[in-house]
Amino acid sequence: MLSRIKDLATNIAPRLIEIRRHIHSHPELSGQEYQTAAFVAGVLSSSGLHVQEGVGKTGVIGELQGTGEDKRILAIRTDMDALPIQERSGLEFASRTEGIMHACGHDVHTTVGLGTAMILAQIAEEISGKVRFLFQPAEEIAKGASWMVADGAMDKVSGILGIHVFPSIPAGSIGVRYGALTAAADDLEIVIMGESGHGARPHEAIDAIWIASQVITTLQQAISRTQNPLRPVVLSIGKINGGRAPNVIADKVQLLGTVRSLHPETRANLPNWIEKIVASVCNCYGAKYQVNYRQGVPSVQNDYFLTQLLQSSAEEAWGSDRVQVLPEPSLGAEDFSVYLEHSPGTMFRLGVGFKDRVINYPLHHPQFEIDESAIITGVVTMAYTAYRYWQQVS
């Protein structure tokens, strides 16, 4: 069957390159993937899948029913949205939309999903259950997965597979990770409220800007001395709003940031830990405060069995030297984790780096580019893993 899947992938390879370049040239932002969704639905329909549009606002579901009597559903998730970045790749098929670019590889993800659907549709007689393809919007704003789940995308799903490109791995190889793959990502707002006064008489005021600086410094210092270094926490303040004039002491400062963590127990304690530190600093200097901590997406925790299945499938397809077991997780975030609250699953890293280049630009870079030969690696890996899922899962 592996040989058949590889032959099918080779046959559709030119079409997949066309698909990827079309999607890359016409990027759409989160929640606005109307053209992309319509294009995806058309490809799925022409491949014989049952298609449902408007799932999770602008998402698409394609379902393929195998010939067996197994009632389980294997989901395959890919995302479709682009980023508000002006492309500077110089590619012939670069973005035609000003200020929007597929700088995170979601055009590749979508193409791999479509290619997998095209292949599995041709070997449906070998599939004993149902495959549900989820083409998700709005991953970049971490909302699309929740929208899809709310519309029933994960109903009765028994397992789910996901993919993400990785420019630091060369094309032709993949990376798998057991356990934590990405971090939980939470939003933090801290408001410091002091008392305004003249810049020449700071002792008569309560300087919210200075106190905010103490809060930031204390939080960073406290991480290194109160948090378990084997359970990392990253707290970054990315935006500060405050003050009205150079000679007026600010009475209010807003701090906005992100908090990343890998372990659920650590994450659960972070809101109280942050508030205690903020309260301690503010109480010292007579300021008031507000801490608003909003949980975002949880950490992606890959299921052991499905990761093992994917790894062995990829090793059989490409050889063990082209399958890396990633030693460390990423502190980036992925709302694939939302699906994992409803079913076990695993996400793998698809190498897209050029082997002969000194620089492979990172994700979210305006010159990000991929080696398109990686598309077939992703399609074969995904399709063969799905095939073996039905052969081995009981």
Coordinates of C-alpha atoms in Angstrom, one line a residue:
M1 CA 0.0 0.0 0.0
L2 CA 2.9 2.4 0.7
S3 CA 4.1 2.0 -2.9
R4 CA 0.6 2.7 -4.2
I5 CA 0.3 5.8 -2.1
K6 CA 3.7 7.1 -3.2
D7 CA 2.7 6.4 -6.9
L8 CA -0.5 8.3 -6.4
A9 CA 1.3 11.2 -4.7
T10 CA 3.8 11.4 -7.6
N11 CA 1.0 11.5 -10.1
I12 CA -0.7 14.4 -8.4
A13 CA 2.5 16.3 -7.5
P14 CA 2.2 18.9 -10.3
R15 CA -1.4 19.6 -9.4
L16 CA -0.4 20.0 -5.7
I17 CA 2.3 22.6 -6.7
E18 CA -0.4 24.5 -8.6
I19 CA -2.7 24.4 -5.7
R20 CA -0.1 25.6 -3.2
R21 CA 0.9 28.4 -5.5
H22 CA -2.7 29.5 -6.1
I23 CA -3.3 29.6 -2.4
H24 CA -0.1 31.4 -1.7
S25 CA -0.9 34.1 -4.3
H26 CA -4.3 34.7 -2.8
P27 CA -3.8 34.9 1.0
E28 CA -6.7 35.8 3.3
L29 CA -6.6 36.9 7.0
S30 CA -8.2 35.1 9.9
G31 CA -11.9 34.8 9.6
Q32 CA -11.9 36.1 6.0
E33 CA -10.9 32.9 4.2
Y34 CA -13.9 33.0 1.8
Q35 CA -12.0 32.5 -1.5
T36 CA -9.7 29.9 0.1
A37 CA -12.6 28.0 1.6
A38 CA -14.5 28.0 -1.7
F39 CA -11.4 26.7 -3.5
V40 CA -10.9 24.0 -1.0
A41 CA -14.5 22.9 -1.2
G42 CA -14.3 22.6 -4.9
V43 CA -11.2 20.4 -4.8
L44 CA -12.8 18.2 -2.2
S45 CA -16.0 17.9 -4.1
S46 CA -14.2 17.0 -7.3
S47 CA -12.4 14.2 -5.4
G48 CA -15.7 12.7 -4.3
L49 CA -15.8 13.8 -0.7
H50 CA -19.0 15.0 1.1
V51 CA -18.4 18.7 1.7
Q52 CA -19.8 21.0 4.3
E53 CA -19.0 24.7 4.1
G54 CA -19.4 27.5 6.6
V55 CA -18.2 25.4 9.5
G56 CA -16.6 27.5 12.2
K57 CA -17.6 30.6 10.2
T58 CA -15.3 30.2 7.2
G59 CA -14.1 26.6 7.7
V60 CA -14.7 23.5 5.5
I61 CA -15.2 19.9 6.4
G62 CA -14.7 17.1 3.9
E63 CA -15.7 13.6 4.8
L64 CA -14.6 10.3 3.2
Q65 CA -16.4 7.2 4.1
G66 CA -14.5 4.0 3.8
T67 CA -16.0 0.6 2.8
G68 CA -15.7 -1.1 6.2
E69 CA -18.1 -1.1 9.1
D70 CA -15.9 0.6 11.6
K71 CA -17.8 3.5 13.2
R72 CA -14.8 5.5 14.3
I73 CA -13.7 8.8 12.7
L74 CA -10.1 9.9 12.1
A75 CA -9.8 13.6 11.7
I76 CA -7.1 15.4 9.7
R77 CA -6.7 19.1 10.5
T78 CA -5.1 21.8 8.4
D79 CA -5.4 25.6 8.7
M80 CA -6.0 28.1 6.0
D81 CA -5.3 31.7 7.2
A82 CA -2.5 34.1 6.4
L83 CA -0.8 36.9 8.3
P84 CA -0.8 40.7 8.0
I85 CA 2.8 40.8 6.6
Q86 CA 4.0 42.4 3.4
E87 CA 5.7 39.7 1.4
R88 CA 9.3 40.3 0.2
S89 CA 10.1 36.8 -1.1
G90 CA 10.4 37.9 -4.8
L91 CA 8.6 34.7 -5.9
E92 CA 6.8 34.7 -9.2
F93 CA 3.7 33.5 -7.3
A94 CA 4.1 35.9 -4.4
S95 CA 1.0 37.4 -2.7
R96 CA -1.1 39.5 -4.8
T97 CA -2.8 41.1 -1.8
E98 CA -1.0 44.1 -0.3
G99 CA 0.1 43.6 3.3
I100 CA -1.0 39.9 3.5
M101 CA 1.2 36.9 3.2
H102 CA 1.3 33.1 3.9
A103 CA 4.3 33.6 6.1
C104 CA 3.5 30.6 8.4
G105 CA 3.0 27.9 5.8
H106 CA -0.7 27.5 6.0
D107 CA -0.8 27.4 2.2
V108 CA 1.3 24.3 2.5
H109 CA -0.8 22.8 5.3
T110 CA -4.0 23.3 3.2
T111 CA -2.3 21.7 0.2
V112 CA -1.1 18.7 2.2
G113 CA -4.7 18.3 3.5
L114 CA -6.1 18.4 0.0
G115 CA -3.4 16.0 -1.4
T116 CA -4.1 13.5 1.4
A117 CA -7.9 13.7 0.7
M118 CA -7.2 13.1 -3.0
I119 CA -5.1 10.0 -2.3
L120 CA -7.3 8.5 0.3
A121 CA -10.3 8.9 -1.9
Q122 CA -8.6 6.7 -4.4
I123 CA -7.9 3.9 -1.9
A124 CA -11.3 4.2 0.0
E125 CA -11.8 0.5 -0.3
E126 CA -8.8 0.0 2.1
I127 CA -10.3 2.3 4.7
S128 CA -12.7 0.7 7.2
G129 CA -14.0 3.9 8.9
K130 CA -14.5 7.5 8.1
V131 CA -11.9 10.3 7.5
R132 CA -12.9 13.8 8.4
F133 CA -10.8 16.6 6.9
L134 CA -10.9 19.8 8.9
F135 CA -9.9 22.9 7.0
Q136 CA -9.8 25.5 9.7
P137 CA -9.8 29.3 9.7
A138 CA -8.3 31.7 12.1
E139 CA -5.5 29.7 13.6
E140 CA -3.3 32.8 13.8
I141 CA -5.7 34.5 16.2
A142 CA -6.3 31.2 18.1
K143 CA -10.0 31.2 17.6
G144 CA -10.7 29.0 14.6
A145 CA -10.4 25.6 16.4
S146 CA -13.0 26.7 19.0
W147 CA -15.3 27.8 16.2
M148 CA -14.9 24.5 14.4
V149 CA -15.5 22.5 17.6
A150 CA -18.6 24.6 18.4
D151 CA -20.0 23.6 15.0
G152 CA -19.5 19.9 15.6
A153 CA -16.2 19.3 13.9
M154 CA -15.0 16.9 16.6
D155 CA -18.3 15.0 17.1
K156 CA -17.5 11.3 17.5
V157 CA -13.9 11.8 16.4
S158 CA -11.6 9.0 17.8
G159 CA -8.2 10.5 16.7
I160 CA -6.8 13.5 15.0
L161 CA -3.7 14.3 13.0
G162 CA -2.1 17.7 12.4
I163 CA 0.9 19.2 10.6
H164 CA 3.0 22.3 10.8
V165 CA 5.9 23.3 8.6
F166 CA 9.3 23.8 10.1
P167 CA 12.0 25.7 8.2
S168 CA 14.9 24.5 10.4
I169 CA 14.2 20.9 9.3
P170 CA 15.3 20.2 5.7
A171 CA 12.7 19.2 3.1
G172 CA 12.3 15.5 2.8
S173 CA 12.4 15.0 6.6
I174 CA 9.9 15.4 9.4
G175 CA 10.0 15.9 13.1
V176 CA 7.9 14.1 15.7
R177 CA 7.5 14.9 19.4
Y178 CA 6.2 12.8 22.2
G179 CA 4.2 14.8 24.9
A180 CA 4.4 18.6 24.9
L181 CA 4.9 20.0 21.4
T182 CA 3.9 23.7 22.0
A183 CA 3.1 25.9 25.0
A184 CA 0.0 27.2 26.5
A185 CA -0.4 30.9 25.5
D186 CA -2.3 33.2 27.8
D187 CA -3.0 37.0 27.7
L188 CA -2.1 39.3 30.5
E189 CA -3.2 42.9 31.2
I190 CA -1.9 44.8 34.3
V191 CA -3.2 48.2 35.1
I192 CA -1.2 50.4 37.6
M193 CA -3.1 53.3 39.1
G194 CA -1.1 56.0 40.9
E195 CA -1.6 59.8 41.4
S196 CA -0.6 62.4 38.9
G197 CA 1.7 65.3 39.8
H198 CA 4.3 67.7 38.5
G199 CA 7.4 66.1 37.1
A200 CA 9.6 68.3 39.2
R201 CA 7.9 67.2 42.5
P202 CA 7.7 63.4 42.2
H203 CA 7.4 63.0 46.0
E204 CA 3.9 64.6 45.8
A205 CA 2.7 62.0 43.3
I206 CA 2.5 58.2 42.9
D207 CA 4.4 57.5 39.7
A208 CA 2.6 54.8 37.8
I209 CA 5.3 54.5 35.1
W210 CA 8.1 54.0 37.6
I211 CA 5.9 51.5 39.6
A212 CA 5.1 49.7 36.3
S213 CA 8.8 49.3 35.6
Q214 CA 9.3 47.8 39.1
V215 CA 6.5 45.4 38.4
I216 CA 8.0 44.2 35.1
T217 CA 11.5 43.8 36.7
T218 CA 10.2 42.0 39.7
L219 CA 8.1 39.6 37.6
Q220 CA 11.1 38.7 35.5
Q221 CA 13.4 38.2 38.5
A222 CA 10.7 36.2 40.4
I223 CA 10.4 33.7 37.5
S224 CA 14.1 32.7 37.9
R225 CA 13.7 32.2 41.7
T226 CA 10.2 31.1 42.4
Q227 CA 9.3 29.0 39.3
N228 CA 10.6 25.5 38.7
P229 CA 13.3 25.9 36.1
L230 CA 12.4 22.4 34.7
R231 CA 8.9 23.7 34.0
P232 CA 9.6 26.9 32.0
V233 CA 7.5 30.0 32.1
V234 CA 8.0 32.9 29.7
L235 CA 6.3 36.2 30.5
S236 CA 6.8 39.0 28.0
I237 CA 5.3 42.5 28.1
G238 CA 4.8 43.6 24.6
K239 CA 3.0 46.9 24.9
I240 CA 2.9 49.7 27.5
N241 CA 0.4 52.5 27.5
G242 CA 0.7 55.5 29.9
G243 CA 1.4 59.1 30.4
R244 CA 0.2 62.3 28.8
A245 CA 3.1 64.8 28.8
P246 CA 6.9 64.8 29.5
N247 CA 6.5 66.9 32.6
V248 CA 3.5 65.2 34.1
I249 CA 3.8 62.1 36.3
A250 CA 1.5 59.5 34.9
D251 CA -1.4 58.3 37.1
K252 CA -2.2 55.2 35.0
V253 CA -0.2 52.7 33.0
Q254 CA -1.5 49.7 31.1
L255 CA 0.8 46.7 30.5
L256 CA -0.1 44.1 27.9
G257 CA 1.7 40.8 27.5
T258 CA 1.8 37.1 26.9
V259 CA 2.5 34.2 29.2
R260 CA 3.8 30.9 27.9
S261 CA 4.0 27.6 29.9
L262 CA 4.2 23.9 29.2
H263 CA 2.8 22.2 32.3
P264 CA -0.9 22.4 33.2
E265 CA -0.2 22.6 37.0
T266 CA 2.2 25.5 36.5
R267 CA -0.3 27.3 34.2
A268 CA -3.1 26.9 36.8
N269 CA -1.0 28.7 39.5
L270 CA 0.2 31.6 37.3
P271 CA -2.7 34.0 37.7
N272 CA -2.4 34.0 41.5
W273 CA 1.4 34.1 41.4
I274 CA 1.3 37.2 39.1
E275 CA -1.3 39.0 41.2
K276 CA 0.7 38.5 44.4
I277 CA 3.8 40.0 42.9
V278 CA 1.9 43.0 41.4
A279 CA 0.1 43.6 44.7
S280 CA 3.3 43.4 46.7
V281 CA 5.0 46.0 44.5
C282 CA 2.0 48.3 44.3
N283 CA 1.4 48.2 48.1
C284 CA 5.0 49.3 48.7
Y285 CA 4.5 52.5 46.8
G286 CA 0.8 53.3 47.4
A287 CA -0.5 52.4 44.0
K288 CA -3.6 50.5 43.1
Y289 CA -3.8 47.8 40.4
Q290 CA -5.9 45.5 38.3
V291 CA -4.7 42.1 36.9
N292 CA -6.7 40.6 34.1
Y293 CA -5.4 37.1 33.1
R294 CA -7.2 35.5 30.2
Q295 CA -6.4 31.9 29.4
G296 CA -5.8 31.3 25.7
V297 CA -5.1 28.0 24.0
P298 CA -3.6 25.1 26.1
S299 CA -0.4 23.3 25.3
V300 CA -0.4 20.7 22.5
Q301 CA 0.2 17.4 24.2
N302 CA 0.8 14.7 21.6
D303 CA -0.7 11.3 22.2
Y304 CA 1.9 8.5 22.6
F305 CA 0.2 5.9 20.5
L306 CA -0.6 8.2 17.5
T307 CA 2.8 9.7 17.6
Q308 CA 4.4 6.3 17.6
L309 CA 2.1 5.3 14.7
L310 CA 3.1 8.4 12.7
Q311 CA 6.8 8.0 13.5
S312 CA 6.8 4.3 12.3
S313 CA 4.8 5.2 9.2
A314 CA 7.2 8.0 8.3
E315 CA 10.2 5.8 9.0
E316 CA 8.8 3.1 6.7
A317 CA 8.1 5.6 4.0
W318 CA 11.3 7.6 4.2
G319 CA 13.8 5.8 6.4
S320 CA 14.7 6.5 10.0
D321 CA 17.4 8.9 9.1
R322 CA 14.8 11.3 7.8
V323 CA 12.6 11.2 10.9
Q324 CA 13.7 13.3 13.8
V325 CA 12.4 12.9 17.4
L326 CA 12.4 16.5 18.5
P327 CA 14.2 16.8 21.9
E328 CA 12.5 20.0 23.0
P329 CA 9.0 21.6 22.7
S330 CA 8.4 25.0 21.3
L331 CA 7.1 27.9 23.4
G332 CA 5.0 29.0 20.4
A333 CA 1.3 28.2 20.5
E334 CA -1.1 26.2 18.4
D335 CA -4.9 26.0 18.7
F336 CA -4.6 22.3 17.5
S337 CA -4.6 21.9 21.3
V338 CA -8.3 22.7 21.4
Y339 CA -9.1 19.6 19.4
L340 CA -7.0 17.5 21.8
E341 CA -9.5 18.3 24.5
H342 CA -12.0 16.2 22.6
S343 CA -9.8 13.4 21.2
P344 CA -6.3 12.1 21.3
G345 CA -4.1 13.3 18.5
T346 CA -0.6 14.2 17.3
M347 CA 0.9 17.0 15.3
F348 CA 4.2 16.6 13.4
R349 CA 6.7 19.1 12.0
L350 CA 7.1 19.0 8.2
G351 CA 10.6 20.0 7.1
V352 CA 10.5 22.7 4.4
G353 CA 14.0 24.1 4.6
F354 CA 16.3 24.3 1.5
K355 CA 19.3 22.0 2.1
D356 CA 21.6 24.1 0.0
R357 CA 20.9 27.5 1.5
V358 CA 22.8 29.1 4.4
I359 CA 19.7 31.0 5.5
N360 CA 16.2 29.5 5.7
Y361 CA 14.0 32.4 6.9
P362 CA 11.9 31.6 10.0
L363 CA 8.1 31.5 10.2
H364 CA 6.4 34.9 10.1
H365 CA 9.3 36.5 8.2
P366 CA 8.5 38.5 5.0
Q367 CA 11.0 36.4 3.1
F368 CA 9.8 33.1 4.4
E369 CA 10.0 30.5 1.6
I370 CA 9.6 26.7 1.4
D371 CA 11.1 23.9 -0.6
E372 CA 8.0 22.6 -2.4
S373 CA 9.3 19.1 -2.6
A374 CA 8.3 18.9 1.1
I375 CA 4.6 18.8 0.0
I376 CA 4.9 15.2 -1.2
T377 CA 6.7 14.2 2.0
G378 CA 3.8 15.6 4.0
V379 CA 1.1 14.1 1.8
V380 CA 2.6 10.6 1.8
T381 CA 3.3 10.7 5.6
M382 CA -0.3 11.8 6.4
A383 CA -2.0 9.4 4.0
Y384 CA 0.0 6.4 5.0
T385 CA -0.4 7.1 8.7
A386 CA -4.2 7.4 8.1
Y387 CA -4.2 4.1 6.2
R388 CA -2.3 2.3 9.0
Y389 CA -4.6 3.8 11.6
W390 CA -7.4 1.7 10.3
Q391 CA -5.1 -1.4 10.0
Q392 CA -3.8 -1.2 13.6
V393 CA -6.3 0.6 15.9
S394 CA -8.8 -1.8 17.4

